[in-house]
C-alpha positions as a Markdown table, in Angstrom:
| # | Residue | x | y | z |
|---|---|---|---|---|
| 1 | Unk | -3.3 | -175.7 | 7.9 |
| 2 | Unk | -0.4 | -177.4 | 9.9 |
| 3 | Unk | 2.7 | -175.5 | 10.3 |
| 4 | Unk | 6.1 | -176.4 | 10.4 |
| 5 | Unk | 8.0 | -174.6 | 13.3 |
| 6 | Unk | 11.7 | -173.5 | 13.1 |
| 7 | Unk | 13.3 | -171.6 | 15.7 |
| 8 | Unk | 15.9 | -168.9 | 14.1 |
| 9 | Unk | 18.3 | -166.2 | 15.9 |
| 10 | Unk | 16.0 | -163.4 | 17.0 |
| 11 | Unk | 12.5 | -164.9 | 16.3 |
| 12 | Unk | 10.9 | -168.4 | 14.4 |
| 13 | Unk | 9.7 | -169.1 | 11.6 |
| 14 | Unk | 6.4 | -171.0 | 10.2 |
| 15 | Unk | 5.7 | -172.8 | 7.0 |
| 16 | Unk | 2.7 | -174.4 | 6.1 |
| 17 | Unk | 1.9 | -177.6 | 4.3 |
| 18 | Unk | 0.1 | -175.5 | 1.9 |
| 19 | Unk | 3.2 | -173.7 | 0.8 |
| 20 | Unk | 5.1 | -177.2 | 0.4 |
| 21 | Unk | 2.2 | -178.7 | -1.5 |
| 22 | Unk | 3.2 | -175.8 | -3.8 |
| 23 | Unk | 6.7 | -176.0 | -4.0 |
| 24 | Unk | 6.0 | -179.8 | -5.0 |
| 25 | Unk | 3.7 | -178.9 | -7.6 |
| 26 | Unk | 5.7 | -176.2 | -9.5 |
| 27 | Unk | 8.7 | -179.1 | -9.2 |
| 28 | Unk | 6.7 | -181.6 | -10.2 |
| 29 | Unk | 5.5 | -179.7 | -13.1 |
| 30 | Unk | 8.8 | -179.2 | -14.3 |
| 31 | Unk | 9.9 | -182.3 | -14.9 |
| 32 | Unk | 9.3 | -183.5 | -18.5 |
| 33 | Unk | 6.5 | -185.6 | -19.2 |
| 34 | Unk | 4.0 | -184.5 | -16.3 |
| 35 | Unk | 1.0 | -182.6 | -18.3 |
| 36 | Unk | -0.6 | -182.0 | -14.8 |
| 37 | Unk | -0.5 | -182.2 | -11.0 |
| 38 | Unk | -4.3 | -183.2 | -11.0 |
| 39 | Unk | -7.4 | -185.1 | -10.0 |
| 40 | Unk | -7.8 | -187.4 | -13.4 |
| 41 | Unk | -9.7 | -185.8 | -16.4 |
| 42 | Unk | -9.1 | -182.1 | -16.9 |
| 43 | Unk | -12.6 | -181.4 | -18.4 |
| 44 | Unk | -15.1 | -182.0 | -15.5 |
| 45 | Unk | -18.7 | -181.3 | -15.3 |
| 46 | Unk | -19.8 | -179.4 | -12.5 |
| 47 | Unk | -21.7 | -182.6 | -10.9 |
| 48 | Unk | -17.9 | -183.6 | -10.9 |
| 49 | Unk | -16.5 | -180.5 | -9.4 |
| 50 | Unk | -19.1 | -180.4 | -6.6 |
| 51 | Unk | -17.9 | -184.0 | -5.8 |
| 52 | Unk | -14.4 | -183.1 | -5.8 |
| 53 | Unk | -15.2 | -180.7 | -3.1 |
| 54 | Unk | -15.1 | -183.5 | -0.4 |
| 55 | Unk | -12.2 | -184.9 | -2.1 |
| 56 | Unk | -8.5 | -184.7 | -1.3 |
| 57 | Unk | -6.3 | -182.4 | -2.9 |
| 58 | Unk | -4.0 | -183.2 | -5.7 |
| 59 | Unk | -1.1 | -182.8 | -3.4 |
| 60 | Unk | -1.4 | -183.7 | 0.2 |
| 61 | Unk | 1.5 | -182.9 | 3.0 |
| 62 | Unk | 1.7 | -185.0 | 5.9 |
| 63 | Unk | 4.3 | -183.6 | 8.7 |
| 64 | Unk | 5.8 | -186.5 | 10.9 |
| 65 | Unk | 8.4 | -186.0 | 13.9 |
| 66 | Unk | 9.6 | -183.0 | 11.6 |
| 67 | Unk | 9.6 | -184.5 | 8.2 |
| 68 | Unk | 7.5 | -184.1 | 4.9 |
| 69 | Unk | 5.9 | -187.3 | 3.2 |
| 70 | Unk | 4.6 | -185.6 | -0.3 |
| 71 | Unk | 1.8 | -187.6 | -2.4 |
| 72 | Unk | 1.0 | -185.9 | -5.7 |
| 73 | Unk | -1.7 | -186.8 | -8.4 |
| 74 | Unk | -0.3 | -186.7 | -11.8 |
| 75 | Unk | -1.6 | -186.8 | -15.1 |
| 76 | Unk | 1.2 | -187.9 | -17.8 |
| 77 | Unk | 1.6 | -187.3 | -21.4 |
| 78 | Unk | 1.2 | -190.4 | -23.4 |
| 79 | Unk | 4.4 | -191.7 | -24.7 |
| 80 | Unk | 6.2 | -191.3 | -21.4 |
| 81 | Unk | 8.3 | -193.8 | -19.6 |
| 82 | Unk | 6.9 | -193.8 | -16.4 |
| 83 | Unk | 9.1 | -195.5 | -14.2 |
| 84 | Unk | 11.8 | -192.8 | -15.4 |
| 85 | Unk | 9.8 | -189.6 | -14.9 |
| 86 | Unk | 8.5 | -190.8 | -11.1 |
| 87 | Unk | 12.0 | -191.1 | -10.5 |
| 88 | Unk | 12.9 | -188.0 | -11.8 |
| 89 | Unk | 9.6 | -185.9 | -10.2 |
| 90 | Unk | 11.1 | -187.4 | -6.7 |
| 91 | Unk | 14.2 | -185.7 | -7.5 |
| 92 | Unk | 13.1 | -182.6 | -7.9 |
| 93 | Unk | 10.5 | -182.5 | -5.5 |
| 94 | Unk | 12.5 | -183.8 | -2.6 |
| 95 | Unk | 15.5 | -181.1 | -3.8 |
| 96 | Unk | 13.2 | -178.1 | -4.2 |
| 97 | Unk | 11.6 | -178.8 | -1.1 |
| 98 | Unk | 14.6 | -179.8 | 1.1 |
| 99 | Unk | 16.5 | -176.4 | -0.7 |
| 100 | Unk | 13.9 | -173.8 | -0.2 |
| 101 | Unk | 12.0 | -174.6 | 3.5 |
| 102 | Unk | 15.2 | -176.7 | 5.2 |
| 103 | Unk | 12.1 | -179.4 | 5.5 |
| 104 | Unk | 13.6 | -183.0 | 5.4 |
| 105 | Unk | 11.6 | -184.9 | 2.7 |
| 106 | Unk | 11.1 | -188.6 | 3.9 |
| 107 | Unk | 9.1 | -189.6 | 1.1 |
| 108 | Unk | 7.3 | -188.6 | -1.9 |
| 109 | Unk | 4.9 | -190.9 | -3.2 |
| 110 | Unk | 3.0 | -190.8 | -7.1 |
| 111 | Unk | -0.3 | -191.6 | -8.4 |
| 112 | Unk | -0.5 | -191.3 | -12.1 |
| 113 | Unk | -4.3 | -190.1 | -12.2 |
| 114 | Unk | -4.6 | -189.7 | -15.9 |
| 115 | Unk | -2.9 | -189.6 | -18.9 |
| 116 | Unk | -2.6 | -186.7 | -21.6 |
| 117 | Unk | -2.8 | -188.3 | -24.6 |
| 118 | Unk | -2.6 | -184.9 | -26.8 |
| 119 | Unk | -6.5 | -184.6 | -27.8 |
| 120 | Unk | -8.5 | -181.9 | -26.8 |
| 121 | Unk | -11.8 | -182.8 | -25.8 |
| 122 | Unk | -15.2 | -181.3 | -28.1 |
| 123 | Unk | -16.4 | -178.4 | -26.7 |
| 124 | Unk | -19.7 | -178.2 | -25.7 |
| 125 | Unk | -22.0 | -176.6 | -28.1 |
């Protein structure tokens, strides 16, 4: 858990990456077109979740010389113009970020993991 470290009149004050990686996701999710912040598929087998264990996380914060680079996983609803919803999820990201720790954003990179193309998967029996 790194921490970011801000001094403040009478005492500091800490935030962890953790608690950006939220904020990103809960911006990220709000911006139309994003199904998911996610690792690929949303059904996995439990093989597939015990494999995931040693993987990254769907959002990962990297602090350098006081500054946030955001990369977040995202699975996209079919029928959505990419290039304008990456643009838009950097947006909002970087703004709910920067507004609600005073962290300077210096990048925030996608991955479209998956697309959401509306089907539900069968269930198993």
């Amino acid at each position: 858990m790194d921490l970011q470290n801000m001094d403040l009149m009478g005492g500091s004050l800490q935030i962890s990456t953790e608690v950006i990686a939220k904020i990103a996701r809960c911006a990220a999710l709000e911006v139309d077109g994003v199904a998911a912040v996610s690792h690929g598929r949303q059904s996995k087998t439990v093989k597939e979740l015990l494999e995931m264990a040693s993987i990254q996380p769907p959002v990962i914060v990297e602090m350098r010389d006081g500054t946030a680079e955001i990369t977040l996983e995202l699975i996209v609803r079919y029928g959505t113009r990419i290039p304008v919803m990456a643009e838009k999820v950097h947006q909002s990201v970087k703004a709910a970020v920067q507004n609600m720790t005073n962290v300077t954003v210096s990048r925030v990179n996608i991955v479209i993991a998956g697309l959401d193309n509306g089907e539900t998967e069968p269930s198993e029996p």
